[in-house]
mmCIF file of C-alpha atoms in Angstrom:
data_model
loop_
_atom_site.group_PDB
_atom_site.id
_atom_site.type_symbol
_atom_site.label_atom_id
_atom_site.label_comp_id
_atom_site.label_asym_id
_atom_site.label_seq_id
_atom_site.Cartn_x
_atom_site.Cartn_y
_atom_site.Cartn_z
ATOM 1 C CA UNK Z 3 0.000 0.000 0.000
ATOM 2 C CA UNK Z 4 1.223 3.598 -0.458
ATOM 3 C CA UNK Z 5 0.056 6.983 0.329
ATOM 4 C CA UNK Z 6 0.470 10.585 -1.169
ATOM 5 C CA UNK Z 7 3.328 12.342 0.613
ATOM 6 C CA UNK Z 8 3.140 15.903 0.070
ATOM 7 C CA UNK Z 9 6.658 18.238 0.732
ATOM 8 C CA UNK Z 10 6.089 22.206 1.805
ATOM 9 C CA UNK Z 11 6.966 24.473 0.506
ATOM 10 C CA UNK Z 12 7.543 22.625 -2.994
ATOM 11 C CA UNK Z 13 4.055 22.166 -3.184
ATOM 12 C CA UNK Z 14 5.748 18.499 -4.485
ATOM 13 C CA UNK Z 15 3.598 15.442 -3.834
ATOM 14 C CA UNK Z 16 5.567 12.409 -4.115
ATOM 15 C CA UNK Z 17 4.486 8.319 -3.399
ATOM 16 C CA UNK Z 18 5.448 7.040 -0.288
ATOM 17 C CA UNK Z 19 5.208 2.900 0.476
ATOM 18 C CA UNK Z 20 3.589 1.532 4.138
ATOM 19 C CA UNK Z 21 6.440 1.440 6.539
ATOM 20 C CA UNK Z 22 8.598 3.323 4.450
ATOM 21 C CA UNK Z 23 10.176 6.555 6.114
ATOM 22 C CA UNK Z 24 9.776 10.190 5.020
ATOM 23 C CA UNK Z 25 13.093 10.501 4.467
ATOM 24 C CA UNK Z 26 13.601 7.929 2.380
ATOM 25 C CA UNK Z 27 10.436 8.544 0.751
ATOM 26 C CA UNK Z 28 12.234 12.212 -0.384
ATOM 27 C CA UNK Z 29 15.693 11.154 -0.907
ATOM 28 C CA UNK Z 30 14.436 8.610 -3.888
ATOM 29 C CA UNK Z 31 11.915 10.673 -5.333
ATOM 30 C CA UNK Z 32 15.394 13.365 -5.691
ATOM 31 C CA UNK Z 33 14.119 16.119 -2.516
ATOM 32 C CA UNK Z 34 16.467 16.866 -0.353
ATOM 33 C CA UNK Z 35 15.694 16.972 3.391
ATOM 34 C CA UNK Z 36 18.193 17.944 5.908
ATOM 35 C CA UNK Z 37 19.662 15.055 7.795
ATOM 36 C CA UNK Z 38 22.517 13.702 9.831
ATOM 37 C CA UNK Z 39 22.387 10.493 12.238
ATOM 38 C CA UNK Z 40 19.593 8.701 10.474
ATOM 39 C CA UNK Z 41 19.048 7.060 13.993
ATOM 40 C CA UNK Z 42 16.361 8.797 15.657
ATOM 41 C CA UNK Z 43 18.908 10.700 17.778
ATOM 42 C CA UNK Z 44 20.428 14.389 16.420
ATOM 43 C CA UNK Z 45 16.980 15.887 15.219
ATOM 44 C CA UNK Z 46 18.404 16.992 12.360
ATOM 45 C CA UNK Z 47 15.182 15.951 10.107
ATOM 46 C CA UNK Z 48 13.209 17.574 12.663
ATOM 47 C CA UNK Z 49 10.051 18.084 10.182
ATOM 48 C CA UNK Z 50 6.332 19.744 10.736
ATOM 49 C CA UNK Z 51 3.472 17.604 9.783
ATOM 50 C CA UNK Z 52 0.907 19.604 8.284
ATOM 51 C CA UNK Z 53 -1.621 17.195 7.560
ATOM 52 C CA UNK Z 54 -2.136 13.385 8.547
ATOM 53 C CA UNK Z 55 -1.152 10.526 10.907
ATOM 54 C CA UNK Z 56 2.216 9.516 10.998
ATOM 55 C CA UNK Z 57 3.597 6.772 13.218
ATOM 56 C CA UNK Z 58 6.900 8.519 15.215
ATOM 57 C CA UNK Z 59 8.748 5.047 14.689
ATOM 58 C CA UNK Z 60 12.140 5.293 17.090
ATOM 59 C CA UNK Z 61 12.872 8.749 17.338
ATOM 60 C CA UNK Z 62 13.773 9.244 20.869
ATOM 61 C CA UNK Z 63 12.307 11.343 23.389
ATOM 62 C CA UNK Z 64 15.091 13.683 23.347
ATOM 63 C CA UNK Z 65 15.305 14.200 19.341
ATOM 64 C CA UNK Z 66 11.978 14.537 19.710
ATOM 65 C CA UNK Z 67 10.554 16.132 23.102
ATOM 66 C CA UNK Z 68 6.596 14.957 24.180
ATOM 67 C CA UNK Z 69 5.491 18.697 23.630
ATOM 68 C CA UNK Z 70 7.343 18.779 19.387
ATOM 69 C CA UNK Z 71 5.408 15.237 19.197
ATOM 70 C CA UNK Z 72 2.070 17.595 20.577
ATOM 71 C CA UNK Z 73 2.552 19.680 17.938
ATOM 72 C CA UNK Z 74 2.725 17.308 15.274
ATOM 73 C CA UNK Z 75 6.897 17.720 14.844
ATOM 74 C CA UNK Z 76 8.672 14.190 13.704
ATOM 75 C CA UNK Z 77 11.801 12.708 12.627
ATOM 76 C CA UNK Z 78 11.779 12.518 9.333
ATOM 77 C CA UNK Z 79 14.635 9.572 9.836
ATOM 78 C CA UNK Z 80 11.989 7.216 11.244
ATOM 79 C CA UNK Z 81 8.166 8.646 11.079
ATOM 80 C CA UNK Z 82 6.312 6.584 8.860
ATOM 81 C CA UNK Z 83 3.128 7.559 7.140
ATOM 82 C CA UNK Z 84 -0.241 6.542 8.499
ATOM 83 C CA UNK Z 85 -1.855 7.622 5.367
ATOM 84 C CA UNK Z 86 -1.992 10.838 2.998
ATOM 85 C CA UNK Z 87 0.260 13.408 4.850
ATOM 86 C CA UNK Z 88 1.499 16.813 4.241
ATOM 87 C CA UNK Z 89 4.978 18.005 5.875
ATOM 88 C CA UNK Z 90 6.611 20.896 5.643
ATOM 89 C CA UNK Z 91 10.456 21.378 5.916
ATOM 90 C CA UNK Z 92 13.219 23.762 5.904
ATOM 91 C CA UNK Z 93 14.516 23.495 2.407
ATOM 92 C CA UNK Z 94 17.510 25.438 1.393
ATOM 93 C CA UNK Z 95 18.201 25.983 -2.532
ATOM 94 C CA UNK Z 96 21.763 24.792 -3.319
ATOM 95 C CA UNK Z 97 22.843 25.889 -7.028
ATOM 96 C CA UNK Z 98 25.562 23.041 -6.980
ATOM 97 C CA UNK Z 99 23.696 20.416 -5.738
ATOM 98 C CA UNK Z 100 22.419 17.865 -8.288
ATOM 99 C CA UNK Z 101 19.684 16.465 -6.307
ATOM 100 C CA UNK Z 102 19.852 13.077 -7.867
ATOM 101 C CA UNK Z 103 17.339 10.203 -6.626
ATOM 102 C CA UNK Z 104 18.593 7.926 -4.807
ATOM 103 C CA UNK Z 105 18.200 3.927 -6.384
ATOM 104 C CA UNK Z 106 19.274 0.454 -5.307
ATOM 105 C CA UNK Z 107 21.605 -0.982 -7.397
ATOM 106 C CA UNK Z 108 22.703 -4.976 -7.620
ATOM 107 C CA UNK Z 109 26.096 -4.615 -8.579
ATOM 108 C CA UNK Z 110 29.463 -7.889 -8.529
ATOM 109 C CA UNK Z 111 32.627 -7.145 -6.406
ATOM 110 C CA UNK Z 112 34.508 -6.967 -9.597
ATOM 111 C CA UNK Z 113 38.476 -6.445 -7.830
ATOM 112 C CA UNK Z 114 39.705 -5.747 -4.111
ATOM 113 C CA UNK Z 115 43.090 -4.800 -3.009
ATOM 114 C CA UNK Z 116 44.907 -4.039 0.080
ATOM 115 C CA UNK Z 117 46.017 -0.072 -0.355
ATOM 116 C CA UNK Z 118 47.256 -0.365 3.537
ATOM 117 C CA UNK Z 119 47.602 -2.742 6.245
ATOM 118 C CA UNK Z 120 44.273 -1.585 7.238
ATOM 119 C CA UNK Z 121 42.390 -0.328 4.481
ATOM 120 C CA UNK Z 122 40.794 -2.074 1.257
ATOM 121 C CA UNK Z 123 39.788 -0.651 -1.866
ATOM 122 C CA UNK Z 124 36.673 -2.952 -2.784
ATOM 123 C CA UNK Z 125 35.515 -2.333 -6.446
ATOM 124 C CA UNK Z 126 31.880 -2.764 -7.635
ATOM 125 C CA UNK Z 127 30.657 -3.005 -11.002
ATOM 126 C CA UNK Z 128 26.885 -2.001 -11.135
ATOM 127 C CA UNK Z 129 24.368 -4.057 -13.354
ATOM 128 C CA UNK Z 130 22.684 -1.023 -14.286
ATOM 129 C CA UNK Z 131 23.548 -0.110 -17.844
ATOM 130 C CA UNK Z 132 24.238 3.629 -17.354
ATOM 131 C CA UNK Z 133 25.998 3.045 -14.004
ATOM 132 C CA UNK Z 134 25.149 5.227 -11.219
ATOM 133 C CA UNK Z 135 25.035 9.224 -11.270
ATOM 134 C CA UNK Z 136 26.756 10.883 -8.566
ATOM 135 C CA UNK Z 137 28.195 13.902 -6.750
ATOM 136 C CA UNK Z 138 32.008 13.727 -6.591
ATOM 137 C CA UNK Z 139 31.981 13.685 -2.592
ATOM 138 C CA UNK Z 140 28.909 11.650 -2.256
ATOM 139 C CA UNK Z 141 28.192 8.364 -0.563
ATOM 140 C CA UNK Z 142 26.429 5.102 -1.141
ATOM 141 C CA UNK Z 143 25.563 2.535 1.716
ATOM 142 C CA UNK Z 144 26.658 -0.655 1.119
ATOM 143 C CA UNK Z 145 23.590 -3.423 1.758
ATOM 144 C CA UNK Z 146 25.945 -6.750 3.333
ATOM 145 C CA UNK Z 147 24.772 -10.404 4.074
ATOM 146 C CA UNK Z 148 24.502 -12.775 7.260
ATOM 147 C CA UNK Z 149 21.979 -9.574 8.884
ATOM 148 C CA UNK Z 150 25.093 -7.439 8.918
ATOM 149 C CA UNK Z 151 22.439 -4.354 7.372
ATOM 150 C CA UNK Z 152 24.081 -1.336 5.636
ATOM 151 C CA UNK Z 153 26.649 0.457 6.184
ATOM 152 C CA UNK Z 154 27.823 3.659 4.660
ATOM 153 C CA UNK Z 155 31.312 4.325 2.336
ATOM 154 C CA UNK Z 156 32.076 7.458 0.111
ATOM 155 C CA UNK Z 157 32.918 6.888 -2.984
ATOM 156 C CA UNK Z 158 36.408 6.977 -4.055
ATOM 157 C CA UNK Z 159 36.305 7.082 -8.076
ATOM 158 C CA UNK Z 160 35.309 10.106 -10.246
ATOM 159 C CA UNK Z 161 31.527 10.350 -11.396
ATOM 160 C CA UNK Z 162 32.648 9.363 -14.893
ATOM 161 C CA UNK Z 163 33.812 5.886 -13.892
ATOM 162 C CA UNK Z 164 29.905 5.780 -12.498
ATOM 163 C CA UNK Z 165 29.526 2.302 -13.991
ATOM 164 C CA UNK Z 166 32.286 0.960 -11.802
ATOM 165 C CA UNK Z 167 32.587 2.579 -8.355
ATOM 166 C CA UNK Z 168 35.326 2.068 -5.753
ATOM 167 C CA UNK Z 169 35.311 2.213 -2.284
ATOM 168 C CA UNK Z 170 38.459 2.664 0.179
ATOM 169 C CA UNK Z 171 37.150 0.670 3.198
ATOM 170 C CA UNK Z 172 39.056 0.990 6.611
ATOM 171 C CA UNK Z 173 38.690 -1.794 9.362
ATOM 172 C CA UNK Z 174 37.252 -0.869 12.522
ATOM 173 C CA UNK Z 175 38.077 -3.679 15.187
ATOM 174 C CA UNK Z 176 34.813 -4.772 16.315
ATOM 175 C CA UNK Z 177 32.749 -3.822 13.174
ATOM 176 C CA UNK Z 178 30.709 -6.409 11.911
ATOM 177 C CA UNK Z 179 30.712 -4.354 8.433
ATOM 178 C CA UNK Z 180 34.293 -3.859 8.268
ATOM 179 C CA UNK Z 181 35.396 -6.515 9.067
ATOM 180 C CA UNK Z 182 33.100 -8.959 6.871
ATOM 181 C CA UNK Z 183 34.908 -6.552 3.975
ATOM 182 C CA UNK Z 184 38.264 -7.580 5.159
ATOM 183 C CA UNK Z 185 37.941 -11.219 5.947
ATOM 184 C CA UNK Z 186 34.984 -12.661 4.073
ATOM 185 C CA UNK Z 187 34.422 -10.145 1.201
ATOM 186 C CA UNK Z 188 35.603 -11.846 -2.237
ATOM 187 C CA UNK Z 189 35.783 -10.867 -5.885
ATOM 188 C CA UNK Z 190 32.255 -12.672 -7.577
ATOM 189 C CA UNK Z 191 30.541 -11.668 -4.505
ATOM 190 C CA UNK Z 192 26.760 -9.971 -5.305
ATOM 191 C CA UNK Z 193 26.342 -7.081 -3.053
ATOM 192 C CA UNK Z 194 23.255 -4.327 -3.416
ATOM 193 C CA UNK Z 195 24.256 -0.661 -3.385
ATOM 194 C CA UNK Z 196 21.527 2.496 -2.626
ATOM 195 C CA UNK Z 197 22.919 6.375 -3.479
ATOM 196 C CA UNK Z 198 23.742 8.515 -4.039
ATOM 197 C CA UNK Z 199 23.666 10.182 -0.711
ATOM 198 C CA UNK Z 200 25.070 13.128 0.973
ATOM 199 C CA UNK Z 201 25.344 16.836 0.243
ATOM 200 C CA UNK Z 202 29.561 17.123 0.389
ATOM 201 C CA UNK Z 203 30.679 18.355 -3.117
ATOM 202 C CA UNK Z 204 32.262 21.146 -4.245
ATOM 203 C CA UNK Z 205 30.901 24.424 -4.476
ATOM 204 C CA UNK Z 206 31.741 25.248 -7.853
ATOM 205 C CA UNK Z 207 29.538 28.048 -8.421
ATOM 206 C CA UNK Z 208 31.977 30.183 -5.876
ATOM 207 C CA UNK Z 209 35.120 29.331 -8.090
ATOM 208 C CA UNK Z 210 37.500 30.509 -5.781
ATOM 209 C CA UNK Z 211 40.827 28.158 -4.699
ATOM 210 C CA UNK Z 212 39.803 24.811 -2.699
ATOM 211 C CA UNK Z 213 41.552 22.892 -0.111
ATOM 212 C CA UNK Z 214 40.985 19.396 0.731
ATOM 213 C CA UNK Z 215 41.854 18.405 4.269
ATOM 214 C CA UNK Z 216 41.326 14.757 4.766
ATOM 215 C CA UNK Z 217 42.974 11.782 7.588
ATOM 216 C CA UNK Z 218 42.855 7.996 6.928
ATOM 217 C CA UNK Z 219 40.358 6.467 4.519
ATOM 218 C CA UNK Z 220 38.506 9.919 4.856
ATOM 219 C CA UNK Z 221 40.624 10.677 1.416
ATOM 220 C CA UNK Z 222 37.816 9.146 -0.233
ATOM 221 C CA UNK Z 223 35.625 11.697 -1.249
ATOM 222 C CA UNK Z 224 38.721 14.252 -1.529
ATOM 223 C CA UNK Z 225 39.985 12.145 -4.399
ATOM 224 C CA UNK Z 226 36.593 11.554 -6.409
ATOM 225 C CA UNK Z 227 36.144 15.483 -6.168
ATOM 226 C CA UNK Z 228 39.693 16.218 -7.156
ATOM 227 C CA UNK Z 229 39.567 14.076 -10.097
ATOM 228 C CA UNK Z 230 36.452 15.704 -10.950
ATOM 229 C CA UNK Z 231 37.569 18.954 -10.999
ATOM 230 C CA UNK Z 232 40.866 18.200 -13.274
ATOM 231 C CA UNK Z 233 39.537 16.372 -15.312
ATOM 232 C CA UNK Z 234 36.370 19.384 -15.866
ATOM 233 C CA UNK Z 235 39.562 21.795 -16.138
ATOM 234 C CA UNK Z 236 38.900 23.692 -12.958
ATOM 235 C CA UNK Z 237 41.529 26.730 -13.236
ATOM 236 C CA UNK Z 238 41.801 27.752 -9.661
ATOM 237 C CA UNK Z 239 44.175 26.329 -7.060
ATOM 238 C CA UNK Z 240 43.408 23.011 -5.747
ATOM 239 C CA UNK Z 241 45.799 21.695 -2.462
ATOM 240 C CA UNK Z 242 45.036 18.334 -0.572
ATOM 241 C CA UNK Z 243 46.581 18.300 2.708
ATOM 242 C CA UNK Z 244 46.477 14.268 3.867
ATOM 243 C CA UNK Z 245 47.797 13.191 7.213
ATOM 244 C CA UNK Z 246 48.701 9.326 8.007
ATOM 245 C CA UNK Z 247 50.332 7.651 11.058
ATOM 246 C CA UNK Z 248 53.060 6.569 8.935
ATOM 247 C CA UNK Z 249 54.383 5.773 5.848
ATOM 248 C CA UNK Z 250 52.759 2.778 5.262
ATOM 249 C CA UNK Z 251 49.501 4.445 5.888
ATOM 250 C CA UNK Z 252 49.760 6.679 3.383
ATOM 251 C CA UNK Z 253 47.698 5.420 -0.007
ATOM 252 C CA UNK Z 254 47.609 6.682 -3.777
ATOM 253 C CA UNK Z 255 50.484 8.840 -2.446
ATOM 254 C CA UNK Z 256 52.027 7.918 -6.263
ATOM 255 C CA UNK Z 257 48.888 9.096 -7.825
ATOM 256 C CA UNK Z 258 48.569 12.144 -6.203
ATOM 257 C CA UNK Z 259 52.438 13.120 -7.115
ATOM 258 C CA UNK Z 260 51.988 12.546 -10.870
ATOM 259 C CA UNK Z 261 48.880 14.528 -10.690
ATOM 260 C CA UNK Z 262 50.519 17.456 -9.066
ATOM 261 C CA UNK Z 263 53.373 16.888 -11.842
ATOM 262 C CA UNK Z 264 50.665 16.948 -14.530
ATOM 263 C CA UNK Z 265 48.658 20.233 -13.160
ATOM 264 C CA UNK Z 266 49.821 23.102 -11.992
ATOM 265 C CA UNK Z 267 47.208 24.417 -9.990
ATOM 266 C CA UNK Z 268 47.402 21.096 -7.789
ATOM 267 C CA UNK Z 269 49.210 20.815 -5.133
ATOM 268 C CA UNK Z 270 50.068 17.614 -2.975
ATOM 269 C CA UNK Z 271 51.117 18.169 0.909
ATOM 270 C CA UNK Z 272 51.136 14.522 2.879
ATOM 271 C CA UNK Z 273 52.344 14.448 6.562
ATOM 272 C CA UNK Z 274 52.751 11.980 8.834
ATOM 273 C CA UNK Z 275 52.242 12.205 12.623
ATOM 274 C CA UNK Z 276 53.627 8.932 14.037
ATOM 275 C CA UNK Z 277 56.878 8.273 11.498
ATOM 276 C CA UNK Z 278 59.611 6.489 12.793
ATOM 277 C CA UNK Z 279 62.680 9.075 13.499
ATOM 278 C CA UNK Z 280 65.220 8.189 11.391
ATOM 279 C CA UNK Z 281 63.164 7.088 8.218
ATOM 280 C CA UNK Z 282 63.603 7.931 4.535
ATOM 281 C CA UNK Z 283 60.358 10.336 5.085
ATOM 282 C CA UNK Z 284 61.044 13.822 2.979
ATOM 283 C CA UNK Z 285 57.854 15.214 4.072
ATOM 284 C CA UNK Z 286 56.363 17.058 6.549
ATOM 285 C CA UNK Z 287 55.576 15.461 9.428
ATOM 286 C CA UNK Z 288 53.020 15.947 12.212
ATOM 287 C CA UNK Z 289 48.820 16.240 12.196
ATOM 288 C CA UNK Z 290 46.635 17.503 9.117
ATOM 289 C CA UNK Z 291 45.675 20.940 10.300
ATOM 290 C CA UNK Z 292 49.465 21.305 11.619
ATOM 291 C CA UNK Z 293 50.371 21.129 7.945
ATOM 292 C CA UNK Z 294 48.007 22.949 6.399
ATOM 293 C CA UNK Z 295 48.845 26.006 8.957
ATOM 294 C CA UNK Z 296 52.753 25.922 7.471
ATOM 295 C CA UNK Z 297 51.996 25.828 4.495
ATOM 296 C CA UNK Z 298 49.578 28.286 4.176
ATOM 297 C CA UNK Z 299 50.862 30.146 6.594
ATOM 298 C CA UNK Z 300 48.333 30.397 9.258
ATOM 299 C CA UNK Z 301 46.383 32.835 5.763
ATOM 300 C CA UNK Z 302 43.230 30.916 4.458
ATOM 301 C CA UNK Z 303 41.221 33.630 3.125
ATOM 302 C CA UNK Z 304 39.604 33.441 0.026
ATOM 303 C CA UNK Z 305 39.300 29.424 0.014
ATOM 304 C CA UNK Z 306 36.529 27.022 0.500
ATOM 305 C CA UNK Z 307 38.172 23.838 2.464
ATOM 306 C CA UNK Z 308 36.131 20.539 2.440
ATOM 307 C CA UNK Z 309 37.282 18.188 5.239
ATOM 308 C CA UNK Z 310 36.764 14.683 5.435
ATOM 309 C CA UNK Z 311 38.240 12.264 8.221
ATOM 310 C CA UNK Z 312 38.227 11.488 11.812
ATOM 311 C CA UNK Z 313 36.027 13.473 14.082
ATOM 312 C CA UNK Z 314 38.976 14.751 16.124
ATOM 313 C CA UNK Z 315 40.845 15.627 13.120
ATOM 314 C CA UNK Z 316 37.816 17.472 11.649
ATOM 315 C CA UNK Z 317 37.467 19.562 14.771
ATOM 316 C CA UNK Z 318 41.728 20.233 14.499
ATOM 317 C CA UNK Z 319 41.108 21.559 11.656
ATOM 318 C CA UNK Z 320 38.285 23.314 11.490
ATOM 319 C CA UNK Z 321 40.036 25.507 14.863
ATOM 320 C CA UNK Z 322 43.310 25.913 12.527
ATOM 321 C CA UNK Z 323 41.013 27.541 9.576
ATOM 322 C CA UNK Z 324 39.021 29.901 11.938
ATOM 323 C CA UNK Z 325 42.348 30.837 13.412
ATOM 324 C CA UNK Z 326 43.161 31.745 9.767
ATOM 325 C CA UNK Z 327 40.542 33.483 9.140
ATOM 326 C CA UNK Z 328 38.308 31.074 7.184
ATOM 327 C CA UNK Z 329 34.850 31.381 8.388
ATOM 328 C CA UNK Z 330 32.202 28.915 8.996
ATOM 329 C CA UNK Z 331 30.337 29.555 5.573
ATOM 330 C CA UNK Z 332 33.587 28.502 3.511
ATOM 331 C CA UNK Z 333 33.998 25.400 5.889
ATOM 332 C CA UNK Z 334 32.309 21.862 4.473
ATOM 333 C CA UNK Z 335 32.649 18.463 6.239
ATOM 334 C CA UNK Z 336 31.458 14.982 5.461
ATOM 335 C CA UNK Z 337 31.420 12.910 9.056
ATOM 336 C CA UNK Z 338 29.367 10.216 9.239
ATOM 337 C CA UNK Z 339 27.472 9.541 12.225
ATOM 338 C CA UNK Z 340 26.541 6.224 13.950
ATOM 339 C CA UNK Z 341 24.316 5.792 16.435
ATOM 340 C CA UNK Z 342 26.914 6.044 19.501
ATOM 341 C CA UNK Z 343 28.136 9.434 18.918
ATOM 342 C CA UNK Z 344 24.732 10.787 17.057
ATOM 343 C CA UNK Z 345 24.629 12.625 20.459
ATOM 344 C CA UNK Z 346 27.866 14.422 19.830
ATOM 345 C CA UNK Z 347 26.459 16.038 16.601
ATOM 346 C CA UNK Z 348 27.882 19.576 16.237
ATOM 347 C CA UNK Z 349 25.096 22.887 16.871
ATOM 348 C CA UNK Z 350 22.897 23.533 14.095
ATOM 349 C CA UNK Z 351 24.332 26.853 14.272
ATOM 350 C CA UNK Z 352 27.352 25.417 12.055
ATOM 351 C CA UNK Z 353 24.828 24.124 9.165
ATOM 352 C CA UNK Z 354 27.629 23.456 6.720
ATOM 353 C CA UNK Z 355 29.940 21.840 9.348
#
């Protein structure tokens, strides 16, 4: 059975299945509603229902106080429709953003390959004939077997390679997800992928000099937007400052020095924070936003910087570019949120980090 779902102040009305959330409902039919944990626990969906009966699913009572539930607030995340409903939402017009609907795609683990001791790069190749369209910087979540569920990766490849997408998937002792990937995961494997999600891409409309800040596997979504942009033949500066523990760490590090060989306007700066004294290492060493202040010295007017990593590193970071004088509206972060730390999710005040 499905209902009519309609979306204020669109004036949309899209179909929406029994049991199937509002959010989801809007992501698929391409509307984009604002969102973070996707547990029930940040209120970042926080939506006003109009019209209807909706069913408040898991959204916990401090999301989602008794008096908001009163006055007919939900979570878009987990309220389900009871019938015909009307909602309306905070909906802010994005001139970059594609607003793509979001599909499910069966798709064959078609290579994998160890790019660290602890991260994989796990390629799928989709069954859909056109591949997926994406967002350099956006995500897909990953559906895996034995009642493991989904879990969520950015996509590493460029949105032209759409038809064969790669994933750079780090192992997180303890994670089911993770490590299935690493120990069970084989090439022939059928796995079902849903995305594009997210709203992490360049703002190319400002075209003004970027700088990609990223730690660990978070150089995902860094590299599919930096491929993007040289291969488009974006003019303006691009850096990518990307901090490992060590040399060993430290993936595509080949790519991105022939890249910066080939372009001009790109610029490579890797540092490490927990190299051996004594090594072969040329480069800088230390934590991502330690870098980034050198060699810019402590001066990041004029930039937009799109960070993309640990949350401690993000938060490093996004102190070093304040301190520089890059404000909050230039700042853009992609950090996923589970349901342990939904609680920890930054104040709304930040919207783009």
């Amino acid at each position: 059975m499905s209902y009519e779902l309609t979306i204020e102040p669109l004036g949309q009305t899209i179909e929406i299945e029994e049991g199937q959330t509002i959010l989801d409902a809007a992501l698929r039919a391409g509307i984009y509603l604002p969102h973070a944990c996707c547990h029930g626990l940040c209120a970042t969906c926080k939506v006003q229902v109009v019209d209807g009966e909706i069913d408040h699913g898991e959204a916990s009572s401090f999301a989602l106080m008794d008096f908001e539930r009163e006055e007919q607030k939900c979570l878009a995340c987990c309220a389900t429709a009871q019938g015909d409903i009307t909602i309306e939402a905070e909906i802010e017009e994005d001139p970059d953003a594609a607003n793509l609907p979001v599909r499910d795609f069966p798709a064959t683990v078609s290579r994998i390959e160890r790019l660290t001791p602890t991260i994989k790069g796990v390629w799928l190749k989709l069954d859909a004939p056109q591949g997926m369209r994406f967002q350099a910087g956006q995500y897909v979540n990953l559906v895996l077997p034995d009642g493991i569920g989904s879990r969520a990766f950015s996509i590493a490849s460029a949105p032209e390679e759409g038809g064969e997408i790669e994933l750079n998937i780090r192992i997180v002792p303890g994670g089911r997800g993770t490590t299935y990937v690493h120990e069970q995961l084989k090439v022939g494997d059928r796995l079902t992928v849903s995305g594009p999600y997210g709203r992490f891409f360049v703002k190319k409309s400002a075209d003004v000099p970027v700088i990609f800040m990223a730690g660990g596997s978070g150089l995902s979504s860094p590299r599919s937007m930096i491929l993007d942009l040289l291969a488009e033949g974006f003019e303006k500066p691009i850096a990518l400052i990307y901090g490992q523990r060590n040399r060993e760490e430290l993936y595509y590090h080949d790519e991105f020095l022939a890249l910066a060989e080939q372009h001009p306007n790109f610029q490579y700066v890797p540092a490490l924070s927990h190299e051996p004294e004594g090594s072969d290492w040329q480069g800088l060493r230390g934590f991502v936003h330690e870098a980034a202040k050198e060699y810019f010295a402590n001066d990041f007017r004029g930039h937009k910087a799109y960070l993309c990593g640990p949350p401690l590193m993000i938060d490093s970071c996004i102190t070093t570019l304040m301190q520089g004088r890059l404000f909050e509206r230039d700042i853009y972060t992609e950090k996923f949120i589970s349901a342990a730390d939904a609680q920890q999710v930054r104040s709304p005040l930040f919207k783009a980090i």
